[in-house]
Coordinates of C-alpha atoms in Angstrom, one line a residue:
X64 CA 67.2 149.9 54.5
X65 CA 69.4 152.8 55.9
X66 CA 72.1 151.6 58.3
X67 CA 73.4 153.9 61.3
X68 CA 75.9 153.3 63.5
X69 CA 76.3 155.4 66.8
X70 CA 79.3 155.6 68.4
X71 CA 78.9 157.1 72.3
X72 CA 81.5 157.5 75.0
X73 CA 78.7 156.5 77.5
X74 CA 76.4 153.9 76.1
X75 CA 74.1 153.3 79.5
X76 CA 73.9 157.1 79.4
X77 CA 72.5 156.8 75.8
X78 CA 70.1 154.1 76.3
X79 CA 68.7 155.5 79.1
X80 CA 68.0 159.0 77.2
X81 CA 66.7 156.9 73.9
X82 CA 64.8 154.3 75.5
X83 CA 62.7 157.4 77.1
X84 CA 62.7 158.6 73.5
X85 CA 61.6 156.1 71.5
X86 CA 60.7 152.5 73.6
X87 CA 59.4 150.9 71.4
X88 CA 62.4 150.6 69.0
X89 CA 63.7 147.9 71.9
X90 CA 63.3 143.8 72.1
X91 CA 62.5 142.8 75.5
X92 CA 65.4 143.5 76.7
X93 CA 64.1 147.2 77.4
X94 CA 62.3 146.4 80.7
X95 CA 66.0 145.3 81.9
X96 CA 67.2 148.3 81.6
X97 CA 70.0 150.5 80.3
X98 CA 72.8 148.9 81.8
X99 CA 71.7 145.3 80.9
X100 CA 71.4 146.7 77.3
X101 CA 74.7 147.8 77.4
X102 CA 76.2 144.4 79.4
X103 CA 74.8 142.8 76.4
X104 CA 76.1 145.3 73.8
X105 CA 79.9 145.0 75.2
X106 CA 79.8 141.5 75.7
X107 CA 78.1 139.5 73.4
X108 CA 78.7 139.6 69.6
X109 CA 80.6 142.3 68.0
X110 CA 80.5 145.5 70.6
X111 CA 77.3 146.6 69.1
X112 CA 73.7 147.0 69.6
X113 CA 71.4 147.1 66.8
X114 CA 67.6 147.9 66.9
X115 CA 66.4 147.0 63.3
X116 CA 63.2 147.5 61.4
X117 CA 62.8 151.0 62.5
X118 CA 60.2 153.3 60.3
X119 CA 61.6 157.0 60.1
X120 CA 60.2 159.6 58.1
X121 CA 58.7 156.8 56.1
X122 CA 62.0 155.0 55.4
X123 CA 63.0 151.8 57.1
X124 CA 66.1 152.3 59.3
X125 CA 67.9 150.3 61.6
X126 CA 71.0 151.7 63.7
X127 CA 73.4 150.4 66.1
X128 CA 74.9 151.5 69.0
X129 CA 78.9 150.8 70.0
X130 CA 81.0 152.4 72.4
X131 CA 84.1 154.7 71.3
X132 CA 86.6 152.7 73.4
X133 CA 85.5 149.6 71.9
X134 CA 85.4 150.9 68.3
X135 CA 88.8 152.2 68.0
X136 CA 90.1 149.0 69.7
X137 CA 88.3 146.9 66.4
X138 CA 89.7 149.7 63.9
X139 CA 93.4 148.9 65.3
X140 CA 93.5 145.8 66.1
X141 CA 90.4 144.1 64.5
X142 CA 89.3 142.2 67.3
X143 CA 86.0 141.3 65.0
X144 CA 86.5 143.3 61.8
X145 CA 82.6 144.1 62.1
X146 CA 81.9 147.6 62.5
X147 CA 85.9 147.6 61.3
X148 CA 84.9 146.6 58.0
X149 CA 81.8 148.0 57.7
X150 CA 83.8 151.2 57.7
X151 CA 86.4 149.7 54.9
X152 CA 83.4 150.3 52.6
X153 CA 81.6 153.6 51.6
X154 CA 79.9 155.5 54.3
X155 CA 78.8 158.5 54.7
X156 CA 80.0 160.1 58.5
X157 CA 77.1 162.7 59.3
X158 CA 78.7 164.5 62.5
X159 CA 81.7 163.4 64.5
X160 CA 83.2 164.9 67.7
X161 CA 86.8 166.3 67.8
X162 CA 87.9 162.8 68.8
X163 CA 91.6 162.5 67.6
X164 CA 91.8 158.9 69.0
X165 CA 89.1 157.9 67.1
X166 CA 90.2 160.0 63.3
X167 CA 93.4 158.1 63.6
X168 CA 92.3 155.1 64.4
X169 CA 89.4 155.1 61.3
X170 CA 92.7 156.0 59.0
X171 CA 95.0 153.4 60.7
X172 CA 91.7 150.9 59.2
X173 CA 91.6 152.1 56.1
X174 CA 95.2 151.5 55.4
X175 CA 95.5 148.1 57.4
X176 CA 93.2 147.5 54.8
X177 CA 94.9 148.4 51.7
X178 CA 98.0 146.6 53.2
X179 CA 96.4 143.4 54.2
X180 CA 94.3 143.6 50.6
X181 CA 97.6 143.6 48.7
X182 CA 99.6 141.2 50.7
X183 CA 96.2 138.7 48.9
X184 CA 96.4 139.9 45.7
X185 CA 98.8 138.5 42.7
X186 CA 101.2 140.9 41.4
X187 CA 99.7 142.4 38.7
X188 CA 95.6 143.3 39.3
X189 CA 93.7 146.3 38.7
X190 CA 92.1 149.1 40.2
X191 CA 88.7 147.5 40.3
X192 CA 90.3 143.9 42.0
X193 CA 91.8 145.7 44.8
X194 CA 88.3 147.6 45.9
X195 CA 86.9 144.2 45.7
X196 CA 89.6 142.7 47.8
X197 CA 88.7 145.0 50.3
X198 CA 85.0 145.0 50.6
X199 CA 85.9 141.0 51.2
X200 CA 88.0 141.3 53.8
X201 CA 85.3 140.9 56.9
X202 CA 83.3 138.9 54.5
X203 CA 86.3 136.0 54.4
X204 CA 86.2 132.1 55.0
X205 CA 81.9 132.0 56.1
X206 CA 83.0 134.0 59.2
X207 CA 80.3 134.7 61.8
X208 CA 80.6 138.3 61.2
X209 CA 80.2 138.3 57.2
X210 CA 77.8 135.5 57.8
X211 CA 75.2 137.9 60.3
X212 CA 75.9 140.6 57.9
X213 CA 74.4 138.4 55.2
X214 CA 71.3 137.3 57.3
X215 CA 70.6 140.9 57.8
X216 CA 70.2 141.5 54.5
X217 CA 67.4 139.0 53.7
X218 CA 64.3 139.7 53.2
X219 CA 62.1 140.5 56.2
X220 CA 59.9 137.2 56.0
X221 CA 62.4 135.0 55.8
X222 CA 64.3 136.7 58.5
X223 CA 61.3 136.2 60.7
X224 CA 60.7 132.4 59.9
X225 CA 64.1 131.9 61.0
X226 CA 63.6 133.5 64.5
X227 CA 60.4 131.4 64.1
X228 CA 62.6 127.9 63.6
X229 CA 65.2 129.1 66.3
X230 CA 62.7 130.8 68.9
X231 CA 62.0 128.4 71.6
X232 CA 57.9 128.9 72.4
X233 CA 57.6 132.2 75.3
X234 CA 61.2 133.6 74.7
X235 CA 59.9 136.1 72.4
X236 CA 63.7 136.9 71.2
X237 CA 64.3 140.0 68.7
X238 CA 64.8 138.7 65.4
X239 CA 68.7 140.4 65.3
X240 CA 69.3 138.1 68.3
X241 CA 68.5 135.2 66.7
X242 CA 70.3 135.8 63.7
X243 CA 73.1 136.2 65.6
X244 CA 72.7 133.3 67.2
X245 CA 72.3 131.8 63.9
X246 CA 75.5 133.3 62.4
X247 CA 77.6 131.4 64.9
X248 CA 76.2 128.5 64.3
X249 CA 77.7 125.9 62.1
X250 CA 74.4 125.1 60.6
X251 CA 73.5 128.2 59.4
X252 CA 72.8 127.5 56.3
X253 CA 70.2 124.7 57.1
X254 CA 68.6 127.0 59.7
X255 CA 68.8 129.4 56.5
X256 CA 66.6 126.3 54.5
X257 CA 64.2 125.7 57.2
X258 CA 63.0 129.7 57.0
X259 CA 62.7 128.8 53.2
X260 CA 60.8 125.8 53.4
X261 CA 58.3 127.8 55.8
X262 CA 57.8 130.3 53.3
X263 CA 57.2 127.9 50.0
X264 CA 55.7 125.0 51.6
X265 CA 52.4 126.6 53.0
X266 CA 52.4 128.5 49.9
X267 CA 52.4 126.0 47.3
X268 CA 49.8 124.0 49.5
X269 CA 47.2 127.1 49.5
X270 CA 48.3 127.3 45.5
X271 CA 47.3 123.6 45.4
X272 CA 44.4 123.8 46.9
X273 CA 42.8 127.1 45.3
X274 CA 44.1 125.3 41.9
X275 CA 41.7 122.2 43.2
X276 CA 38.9 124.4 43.7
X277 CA 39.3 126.9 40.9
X278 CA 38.9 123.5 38.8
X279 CA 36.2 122.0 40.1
X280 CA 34.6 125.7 40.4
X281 CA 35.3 126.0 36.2
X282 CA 34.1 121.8 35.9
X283 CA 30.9 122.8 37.6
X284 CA 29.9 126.0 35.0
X285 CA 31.0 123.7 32.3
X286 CA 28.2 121.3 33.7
X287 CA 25.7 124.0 34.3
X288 CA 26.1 125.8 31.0
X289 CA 26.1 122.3 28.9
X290 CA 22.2 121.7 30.9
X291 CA 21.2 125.2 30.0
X292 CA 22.2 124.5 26.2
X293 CA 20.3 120.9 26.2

């Protein structure tokens, strides 16, 4: 899955353009309203509004939205280190305004990174175990951050048996709500379990069961075939 991350000076601007655009790419929340989207986006979580599981051009996509002011005040001062260390890690910008604010505060990042990567490491270590140190560094000690980074990455079914476990019946949440929710909770990993034990449970019953019938299906043209031969 592609990941995006827009950054706009004007975020109820932008969702009311794009939820004109493309509607359907919202969770609920879309018949609040721009500026409800955007009271969520600044003040839950990490800054940023994601609509996931987008099909583009035949490639699934998901991209977020974050405000300028509140992105360069996580590249300086790493009030969350999420979009902060996304962007410790390889992207790829595709267009960026002549924002000087925001150029020096991606480099100031970059080396608050490389500082705070070898004040961790020993005094000898190589190339490869400093890159590593810093792709870790919003990924540290289970934090809710590295931990709803992680749950985006699973695999779509389990993703949606855990919004299943922790969606109370008529809320109807988005999935990347829930695993939000999910990443700040201390049992994360047993919510993480549940979604699992949805997925293998009714599985390996249907298994059982069509093993069951496949046997007495074969038991019964054993029978069949022995009264044909005698």
């Amino acid at each position: 899955m592609l990941d995006f991350v827009f950054t706009v000076d004007d975020p109820v601007a932008w969702h009311s353009k794009n939820l004109k655009k493309n509607w359907n790419h919202y969770s609920f929340l879309k018949v609040l309203g721009p500026k409800i989207i955007t009271t969520v986006q600044n003040n839950y979580g990490a800054g940023v509004y994601y609509n996931p599981l987008i099909m583009c051009d035949g490639r699934l996509i998901k991209y977020g939205v974050i405000s300028t002011s509140i992105l360069i005040e996580d590249l300086l001062n790493w009030n969350n280190l999420y979009i902060a260390g996304r962007l410790q890690k390889p992207v790829k910008i595709v267009a960026m305004n002549e924002n000087v604010a925001l150029r020096s505060a991606l480099d100031k990042n970059l080396k608050s990174a490389v500082t705070t990567a070898f004040l961790m490491l020993p005094e000898s270590f190589s190339e490869e175990d400093l890159f590593i140190e810093i792709a870790g560094l919003s990924y540290s000690d289970k934090s809710p951050e590295g931990q709803f980074t992680q749950l985006m990455t699973l695999p779509k079914t389990l993703q949606q048996q855990i919004n299943h476990v922790m969606d109370p019946p008529g809320k109807n949440r988005d999935v990347e709500e829930t695993l939000l929710q999910v990443a700040h909770d201390p049992d994360c990993g047993e919510v993480v379990r549940q979604g699992l034990s949805a997925i293998v449970r009714p599985s390996s019953m249907k298994q059982s069961t069509k093993g069951i019938f496949t046997a007495e299906v074969l038991l019964l043209w054993s029978w069949l075939l022995f009264c044909l031969l005698h």
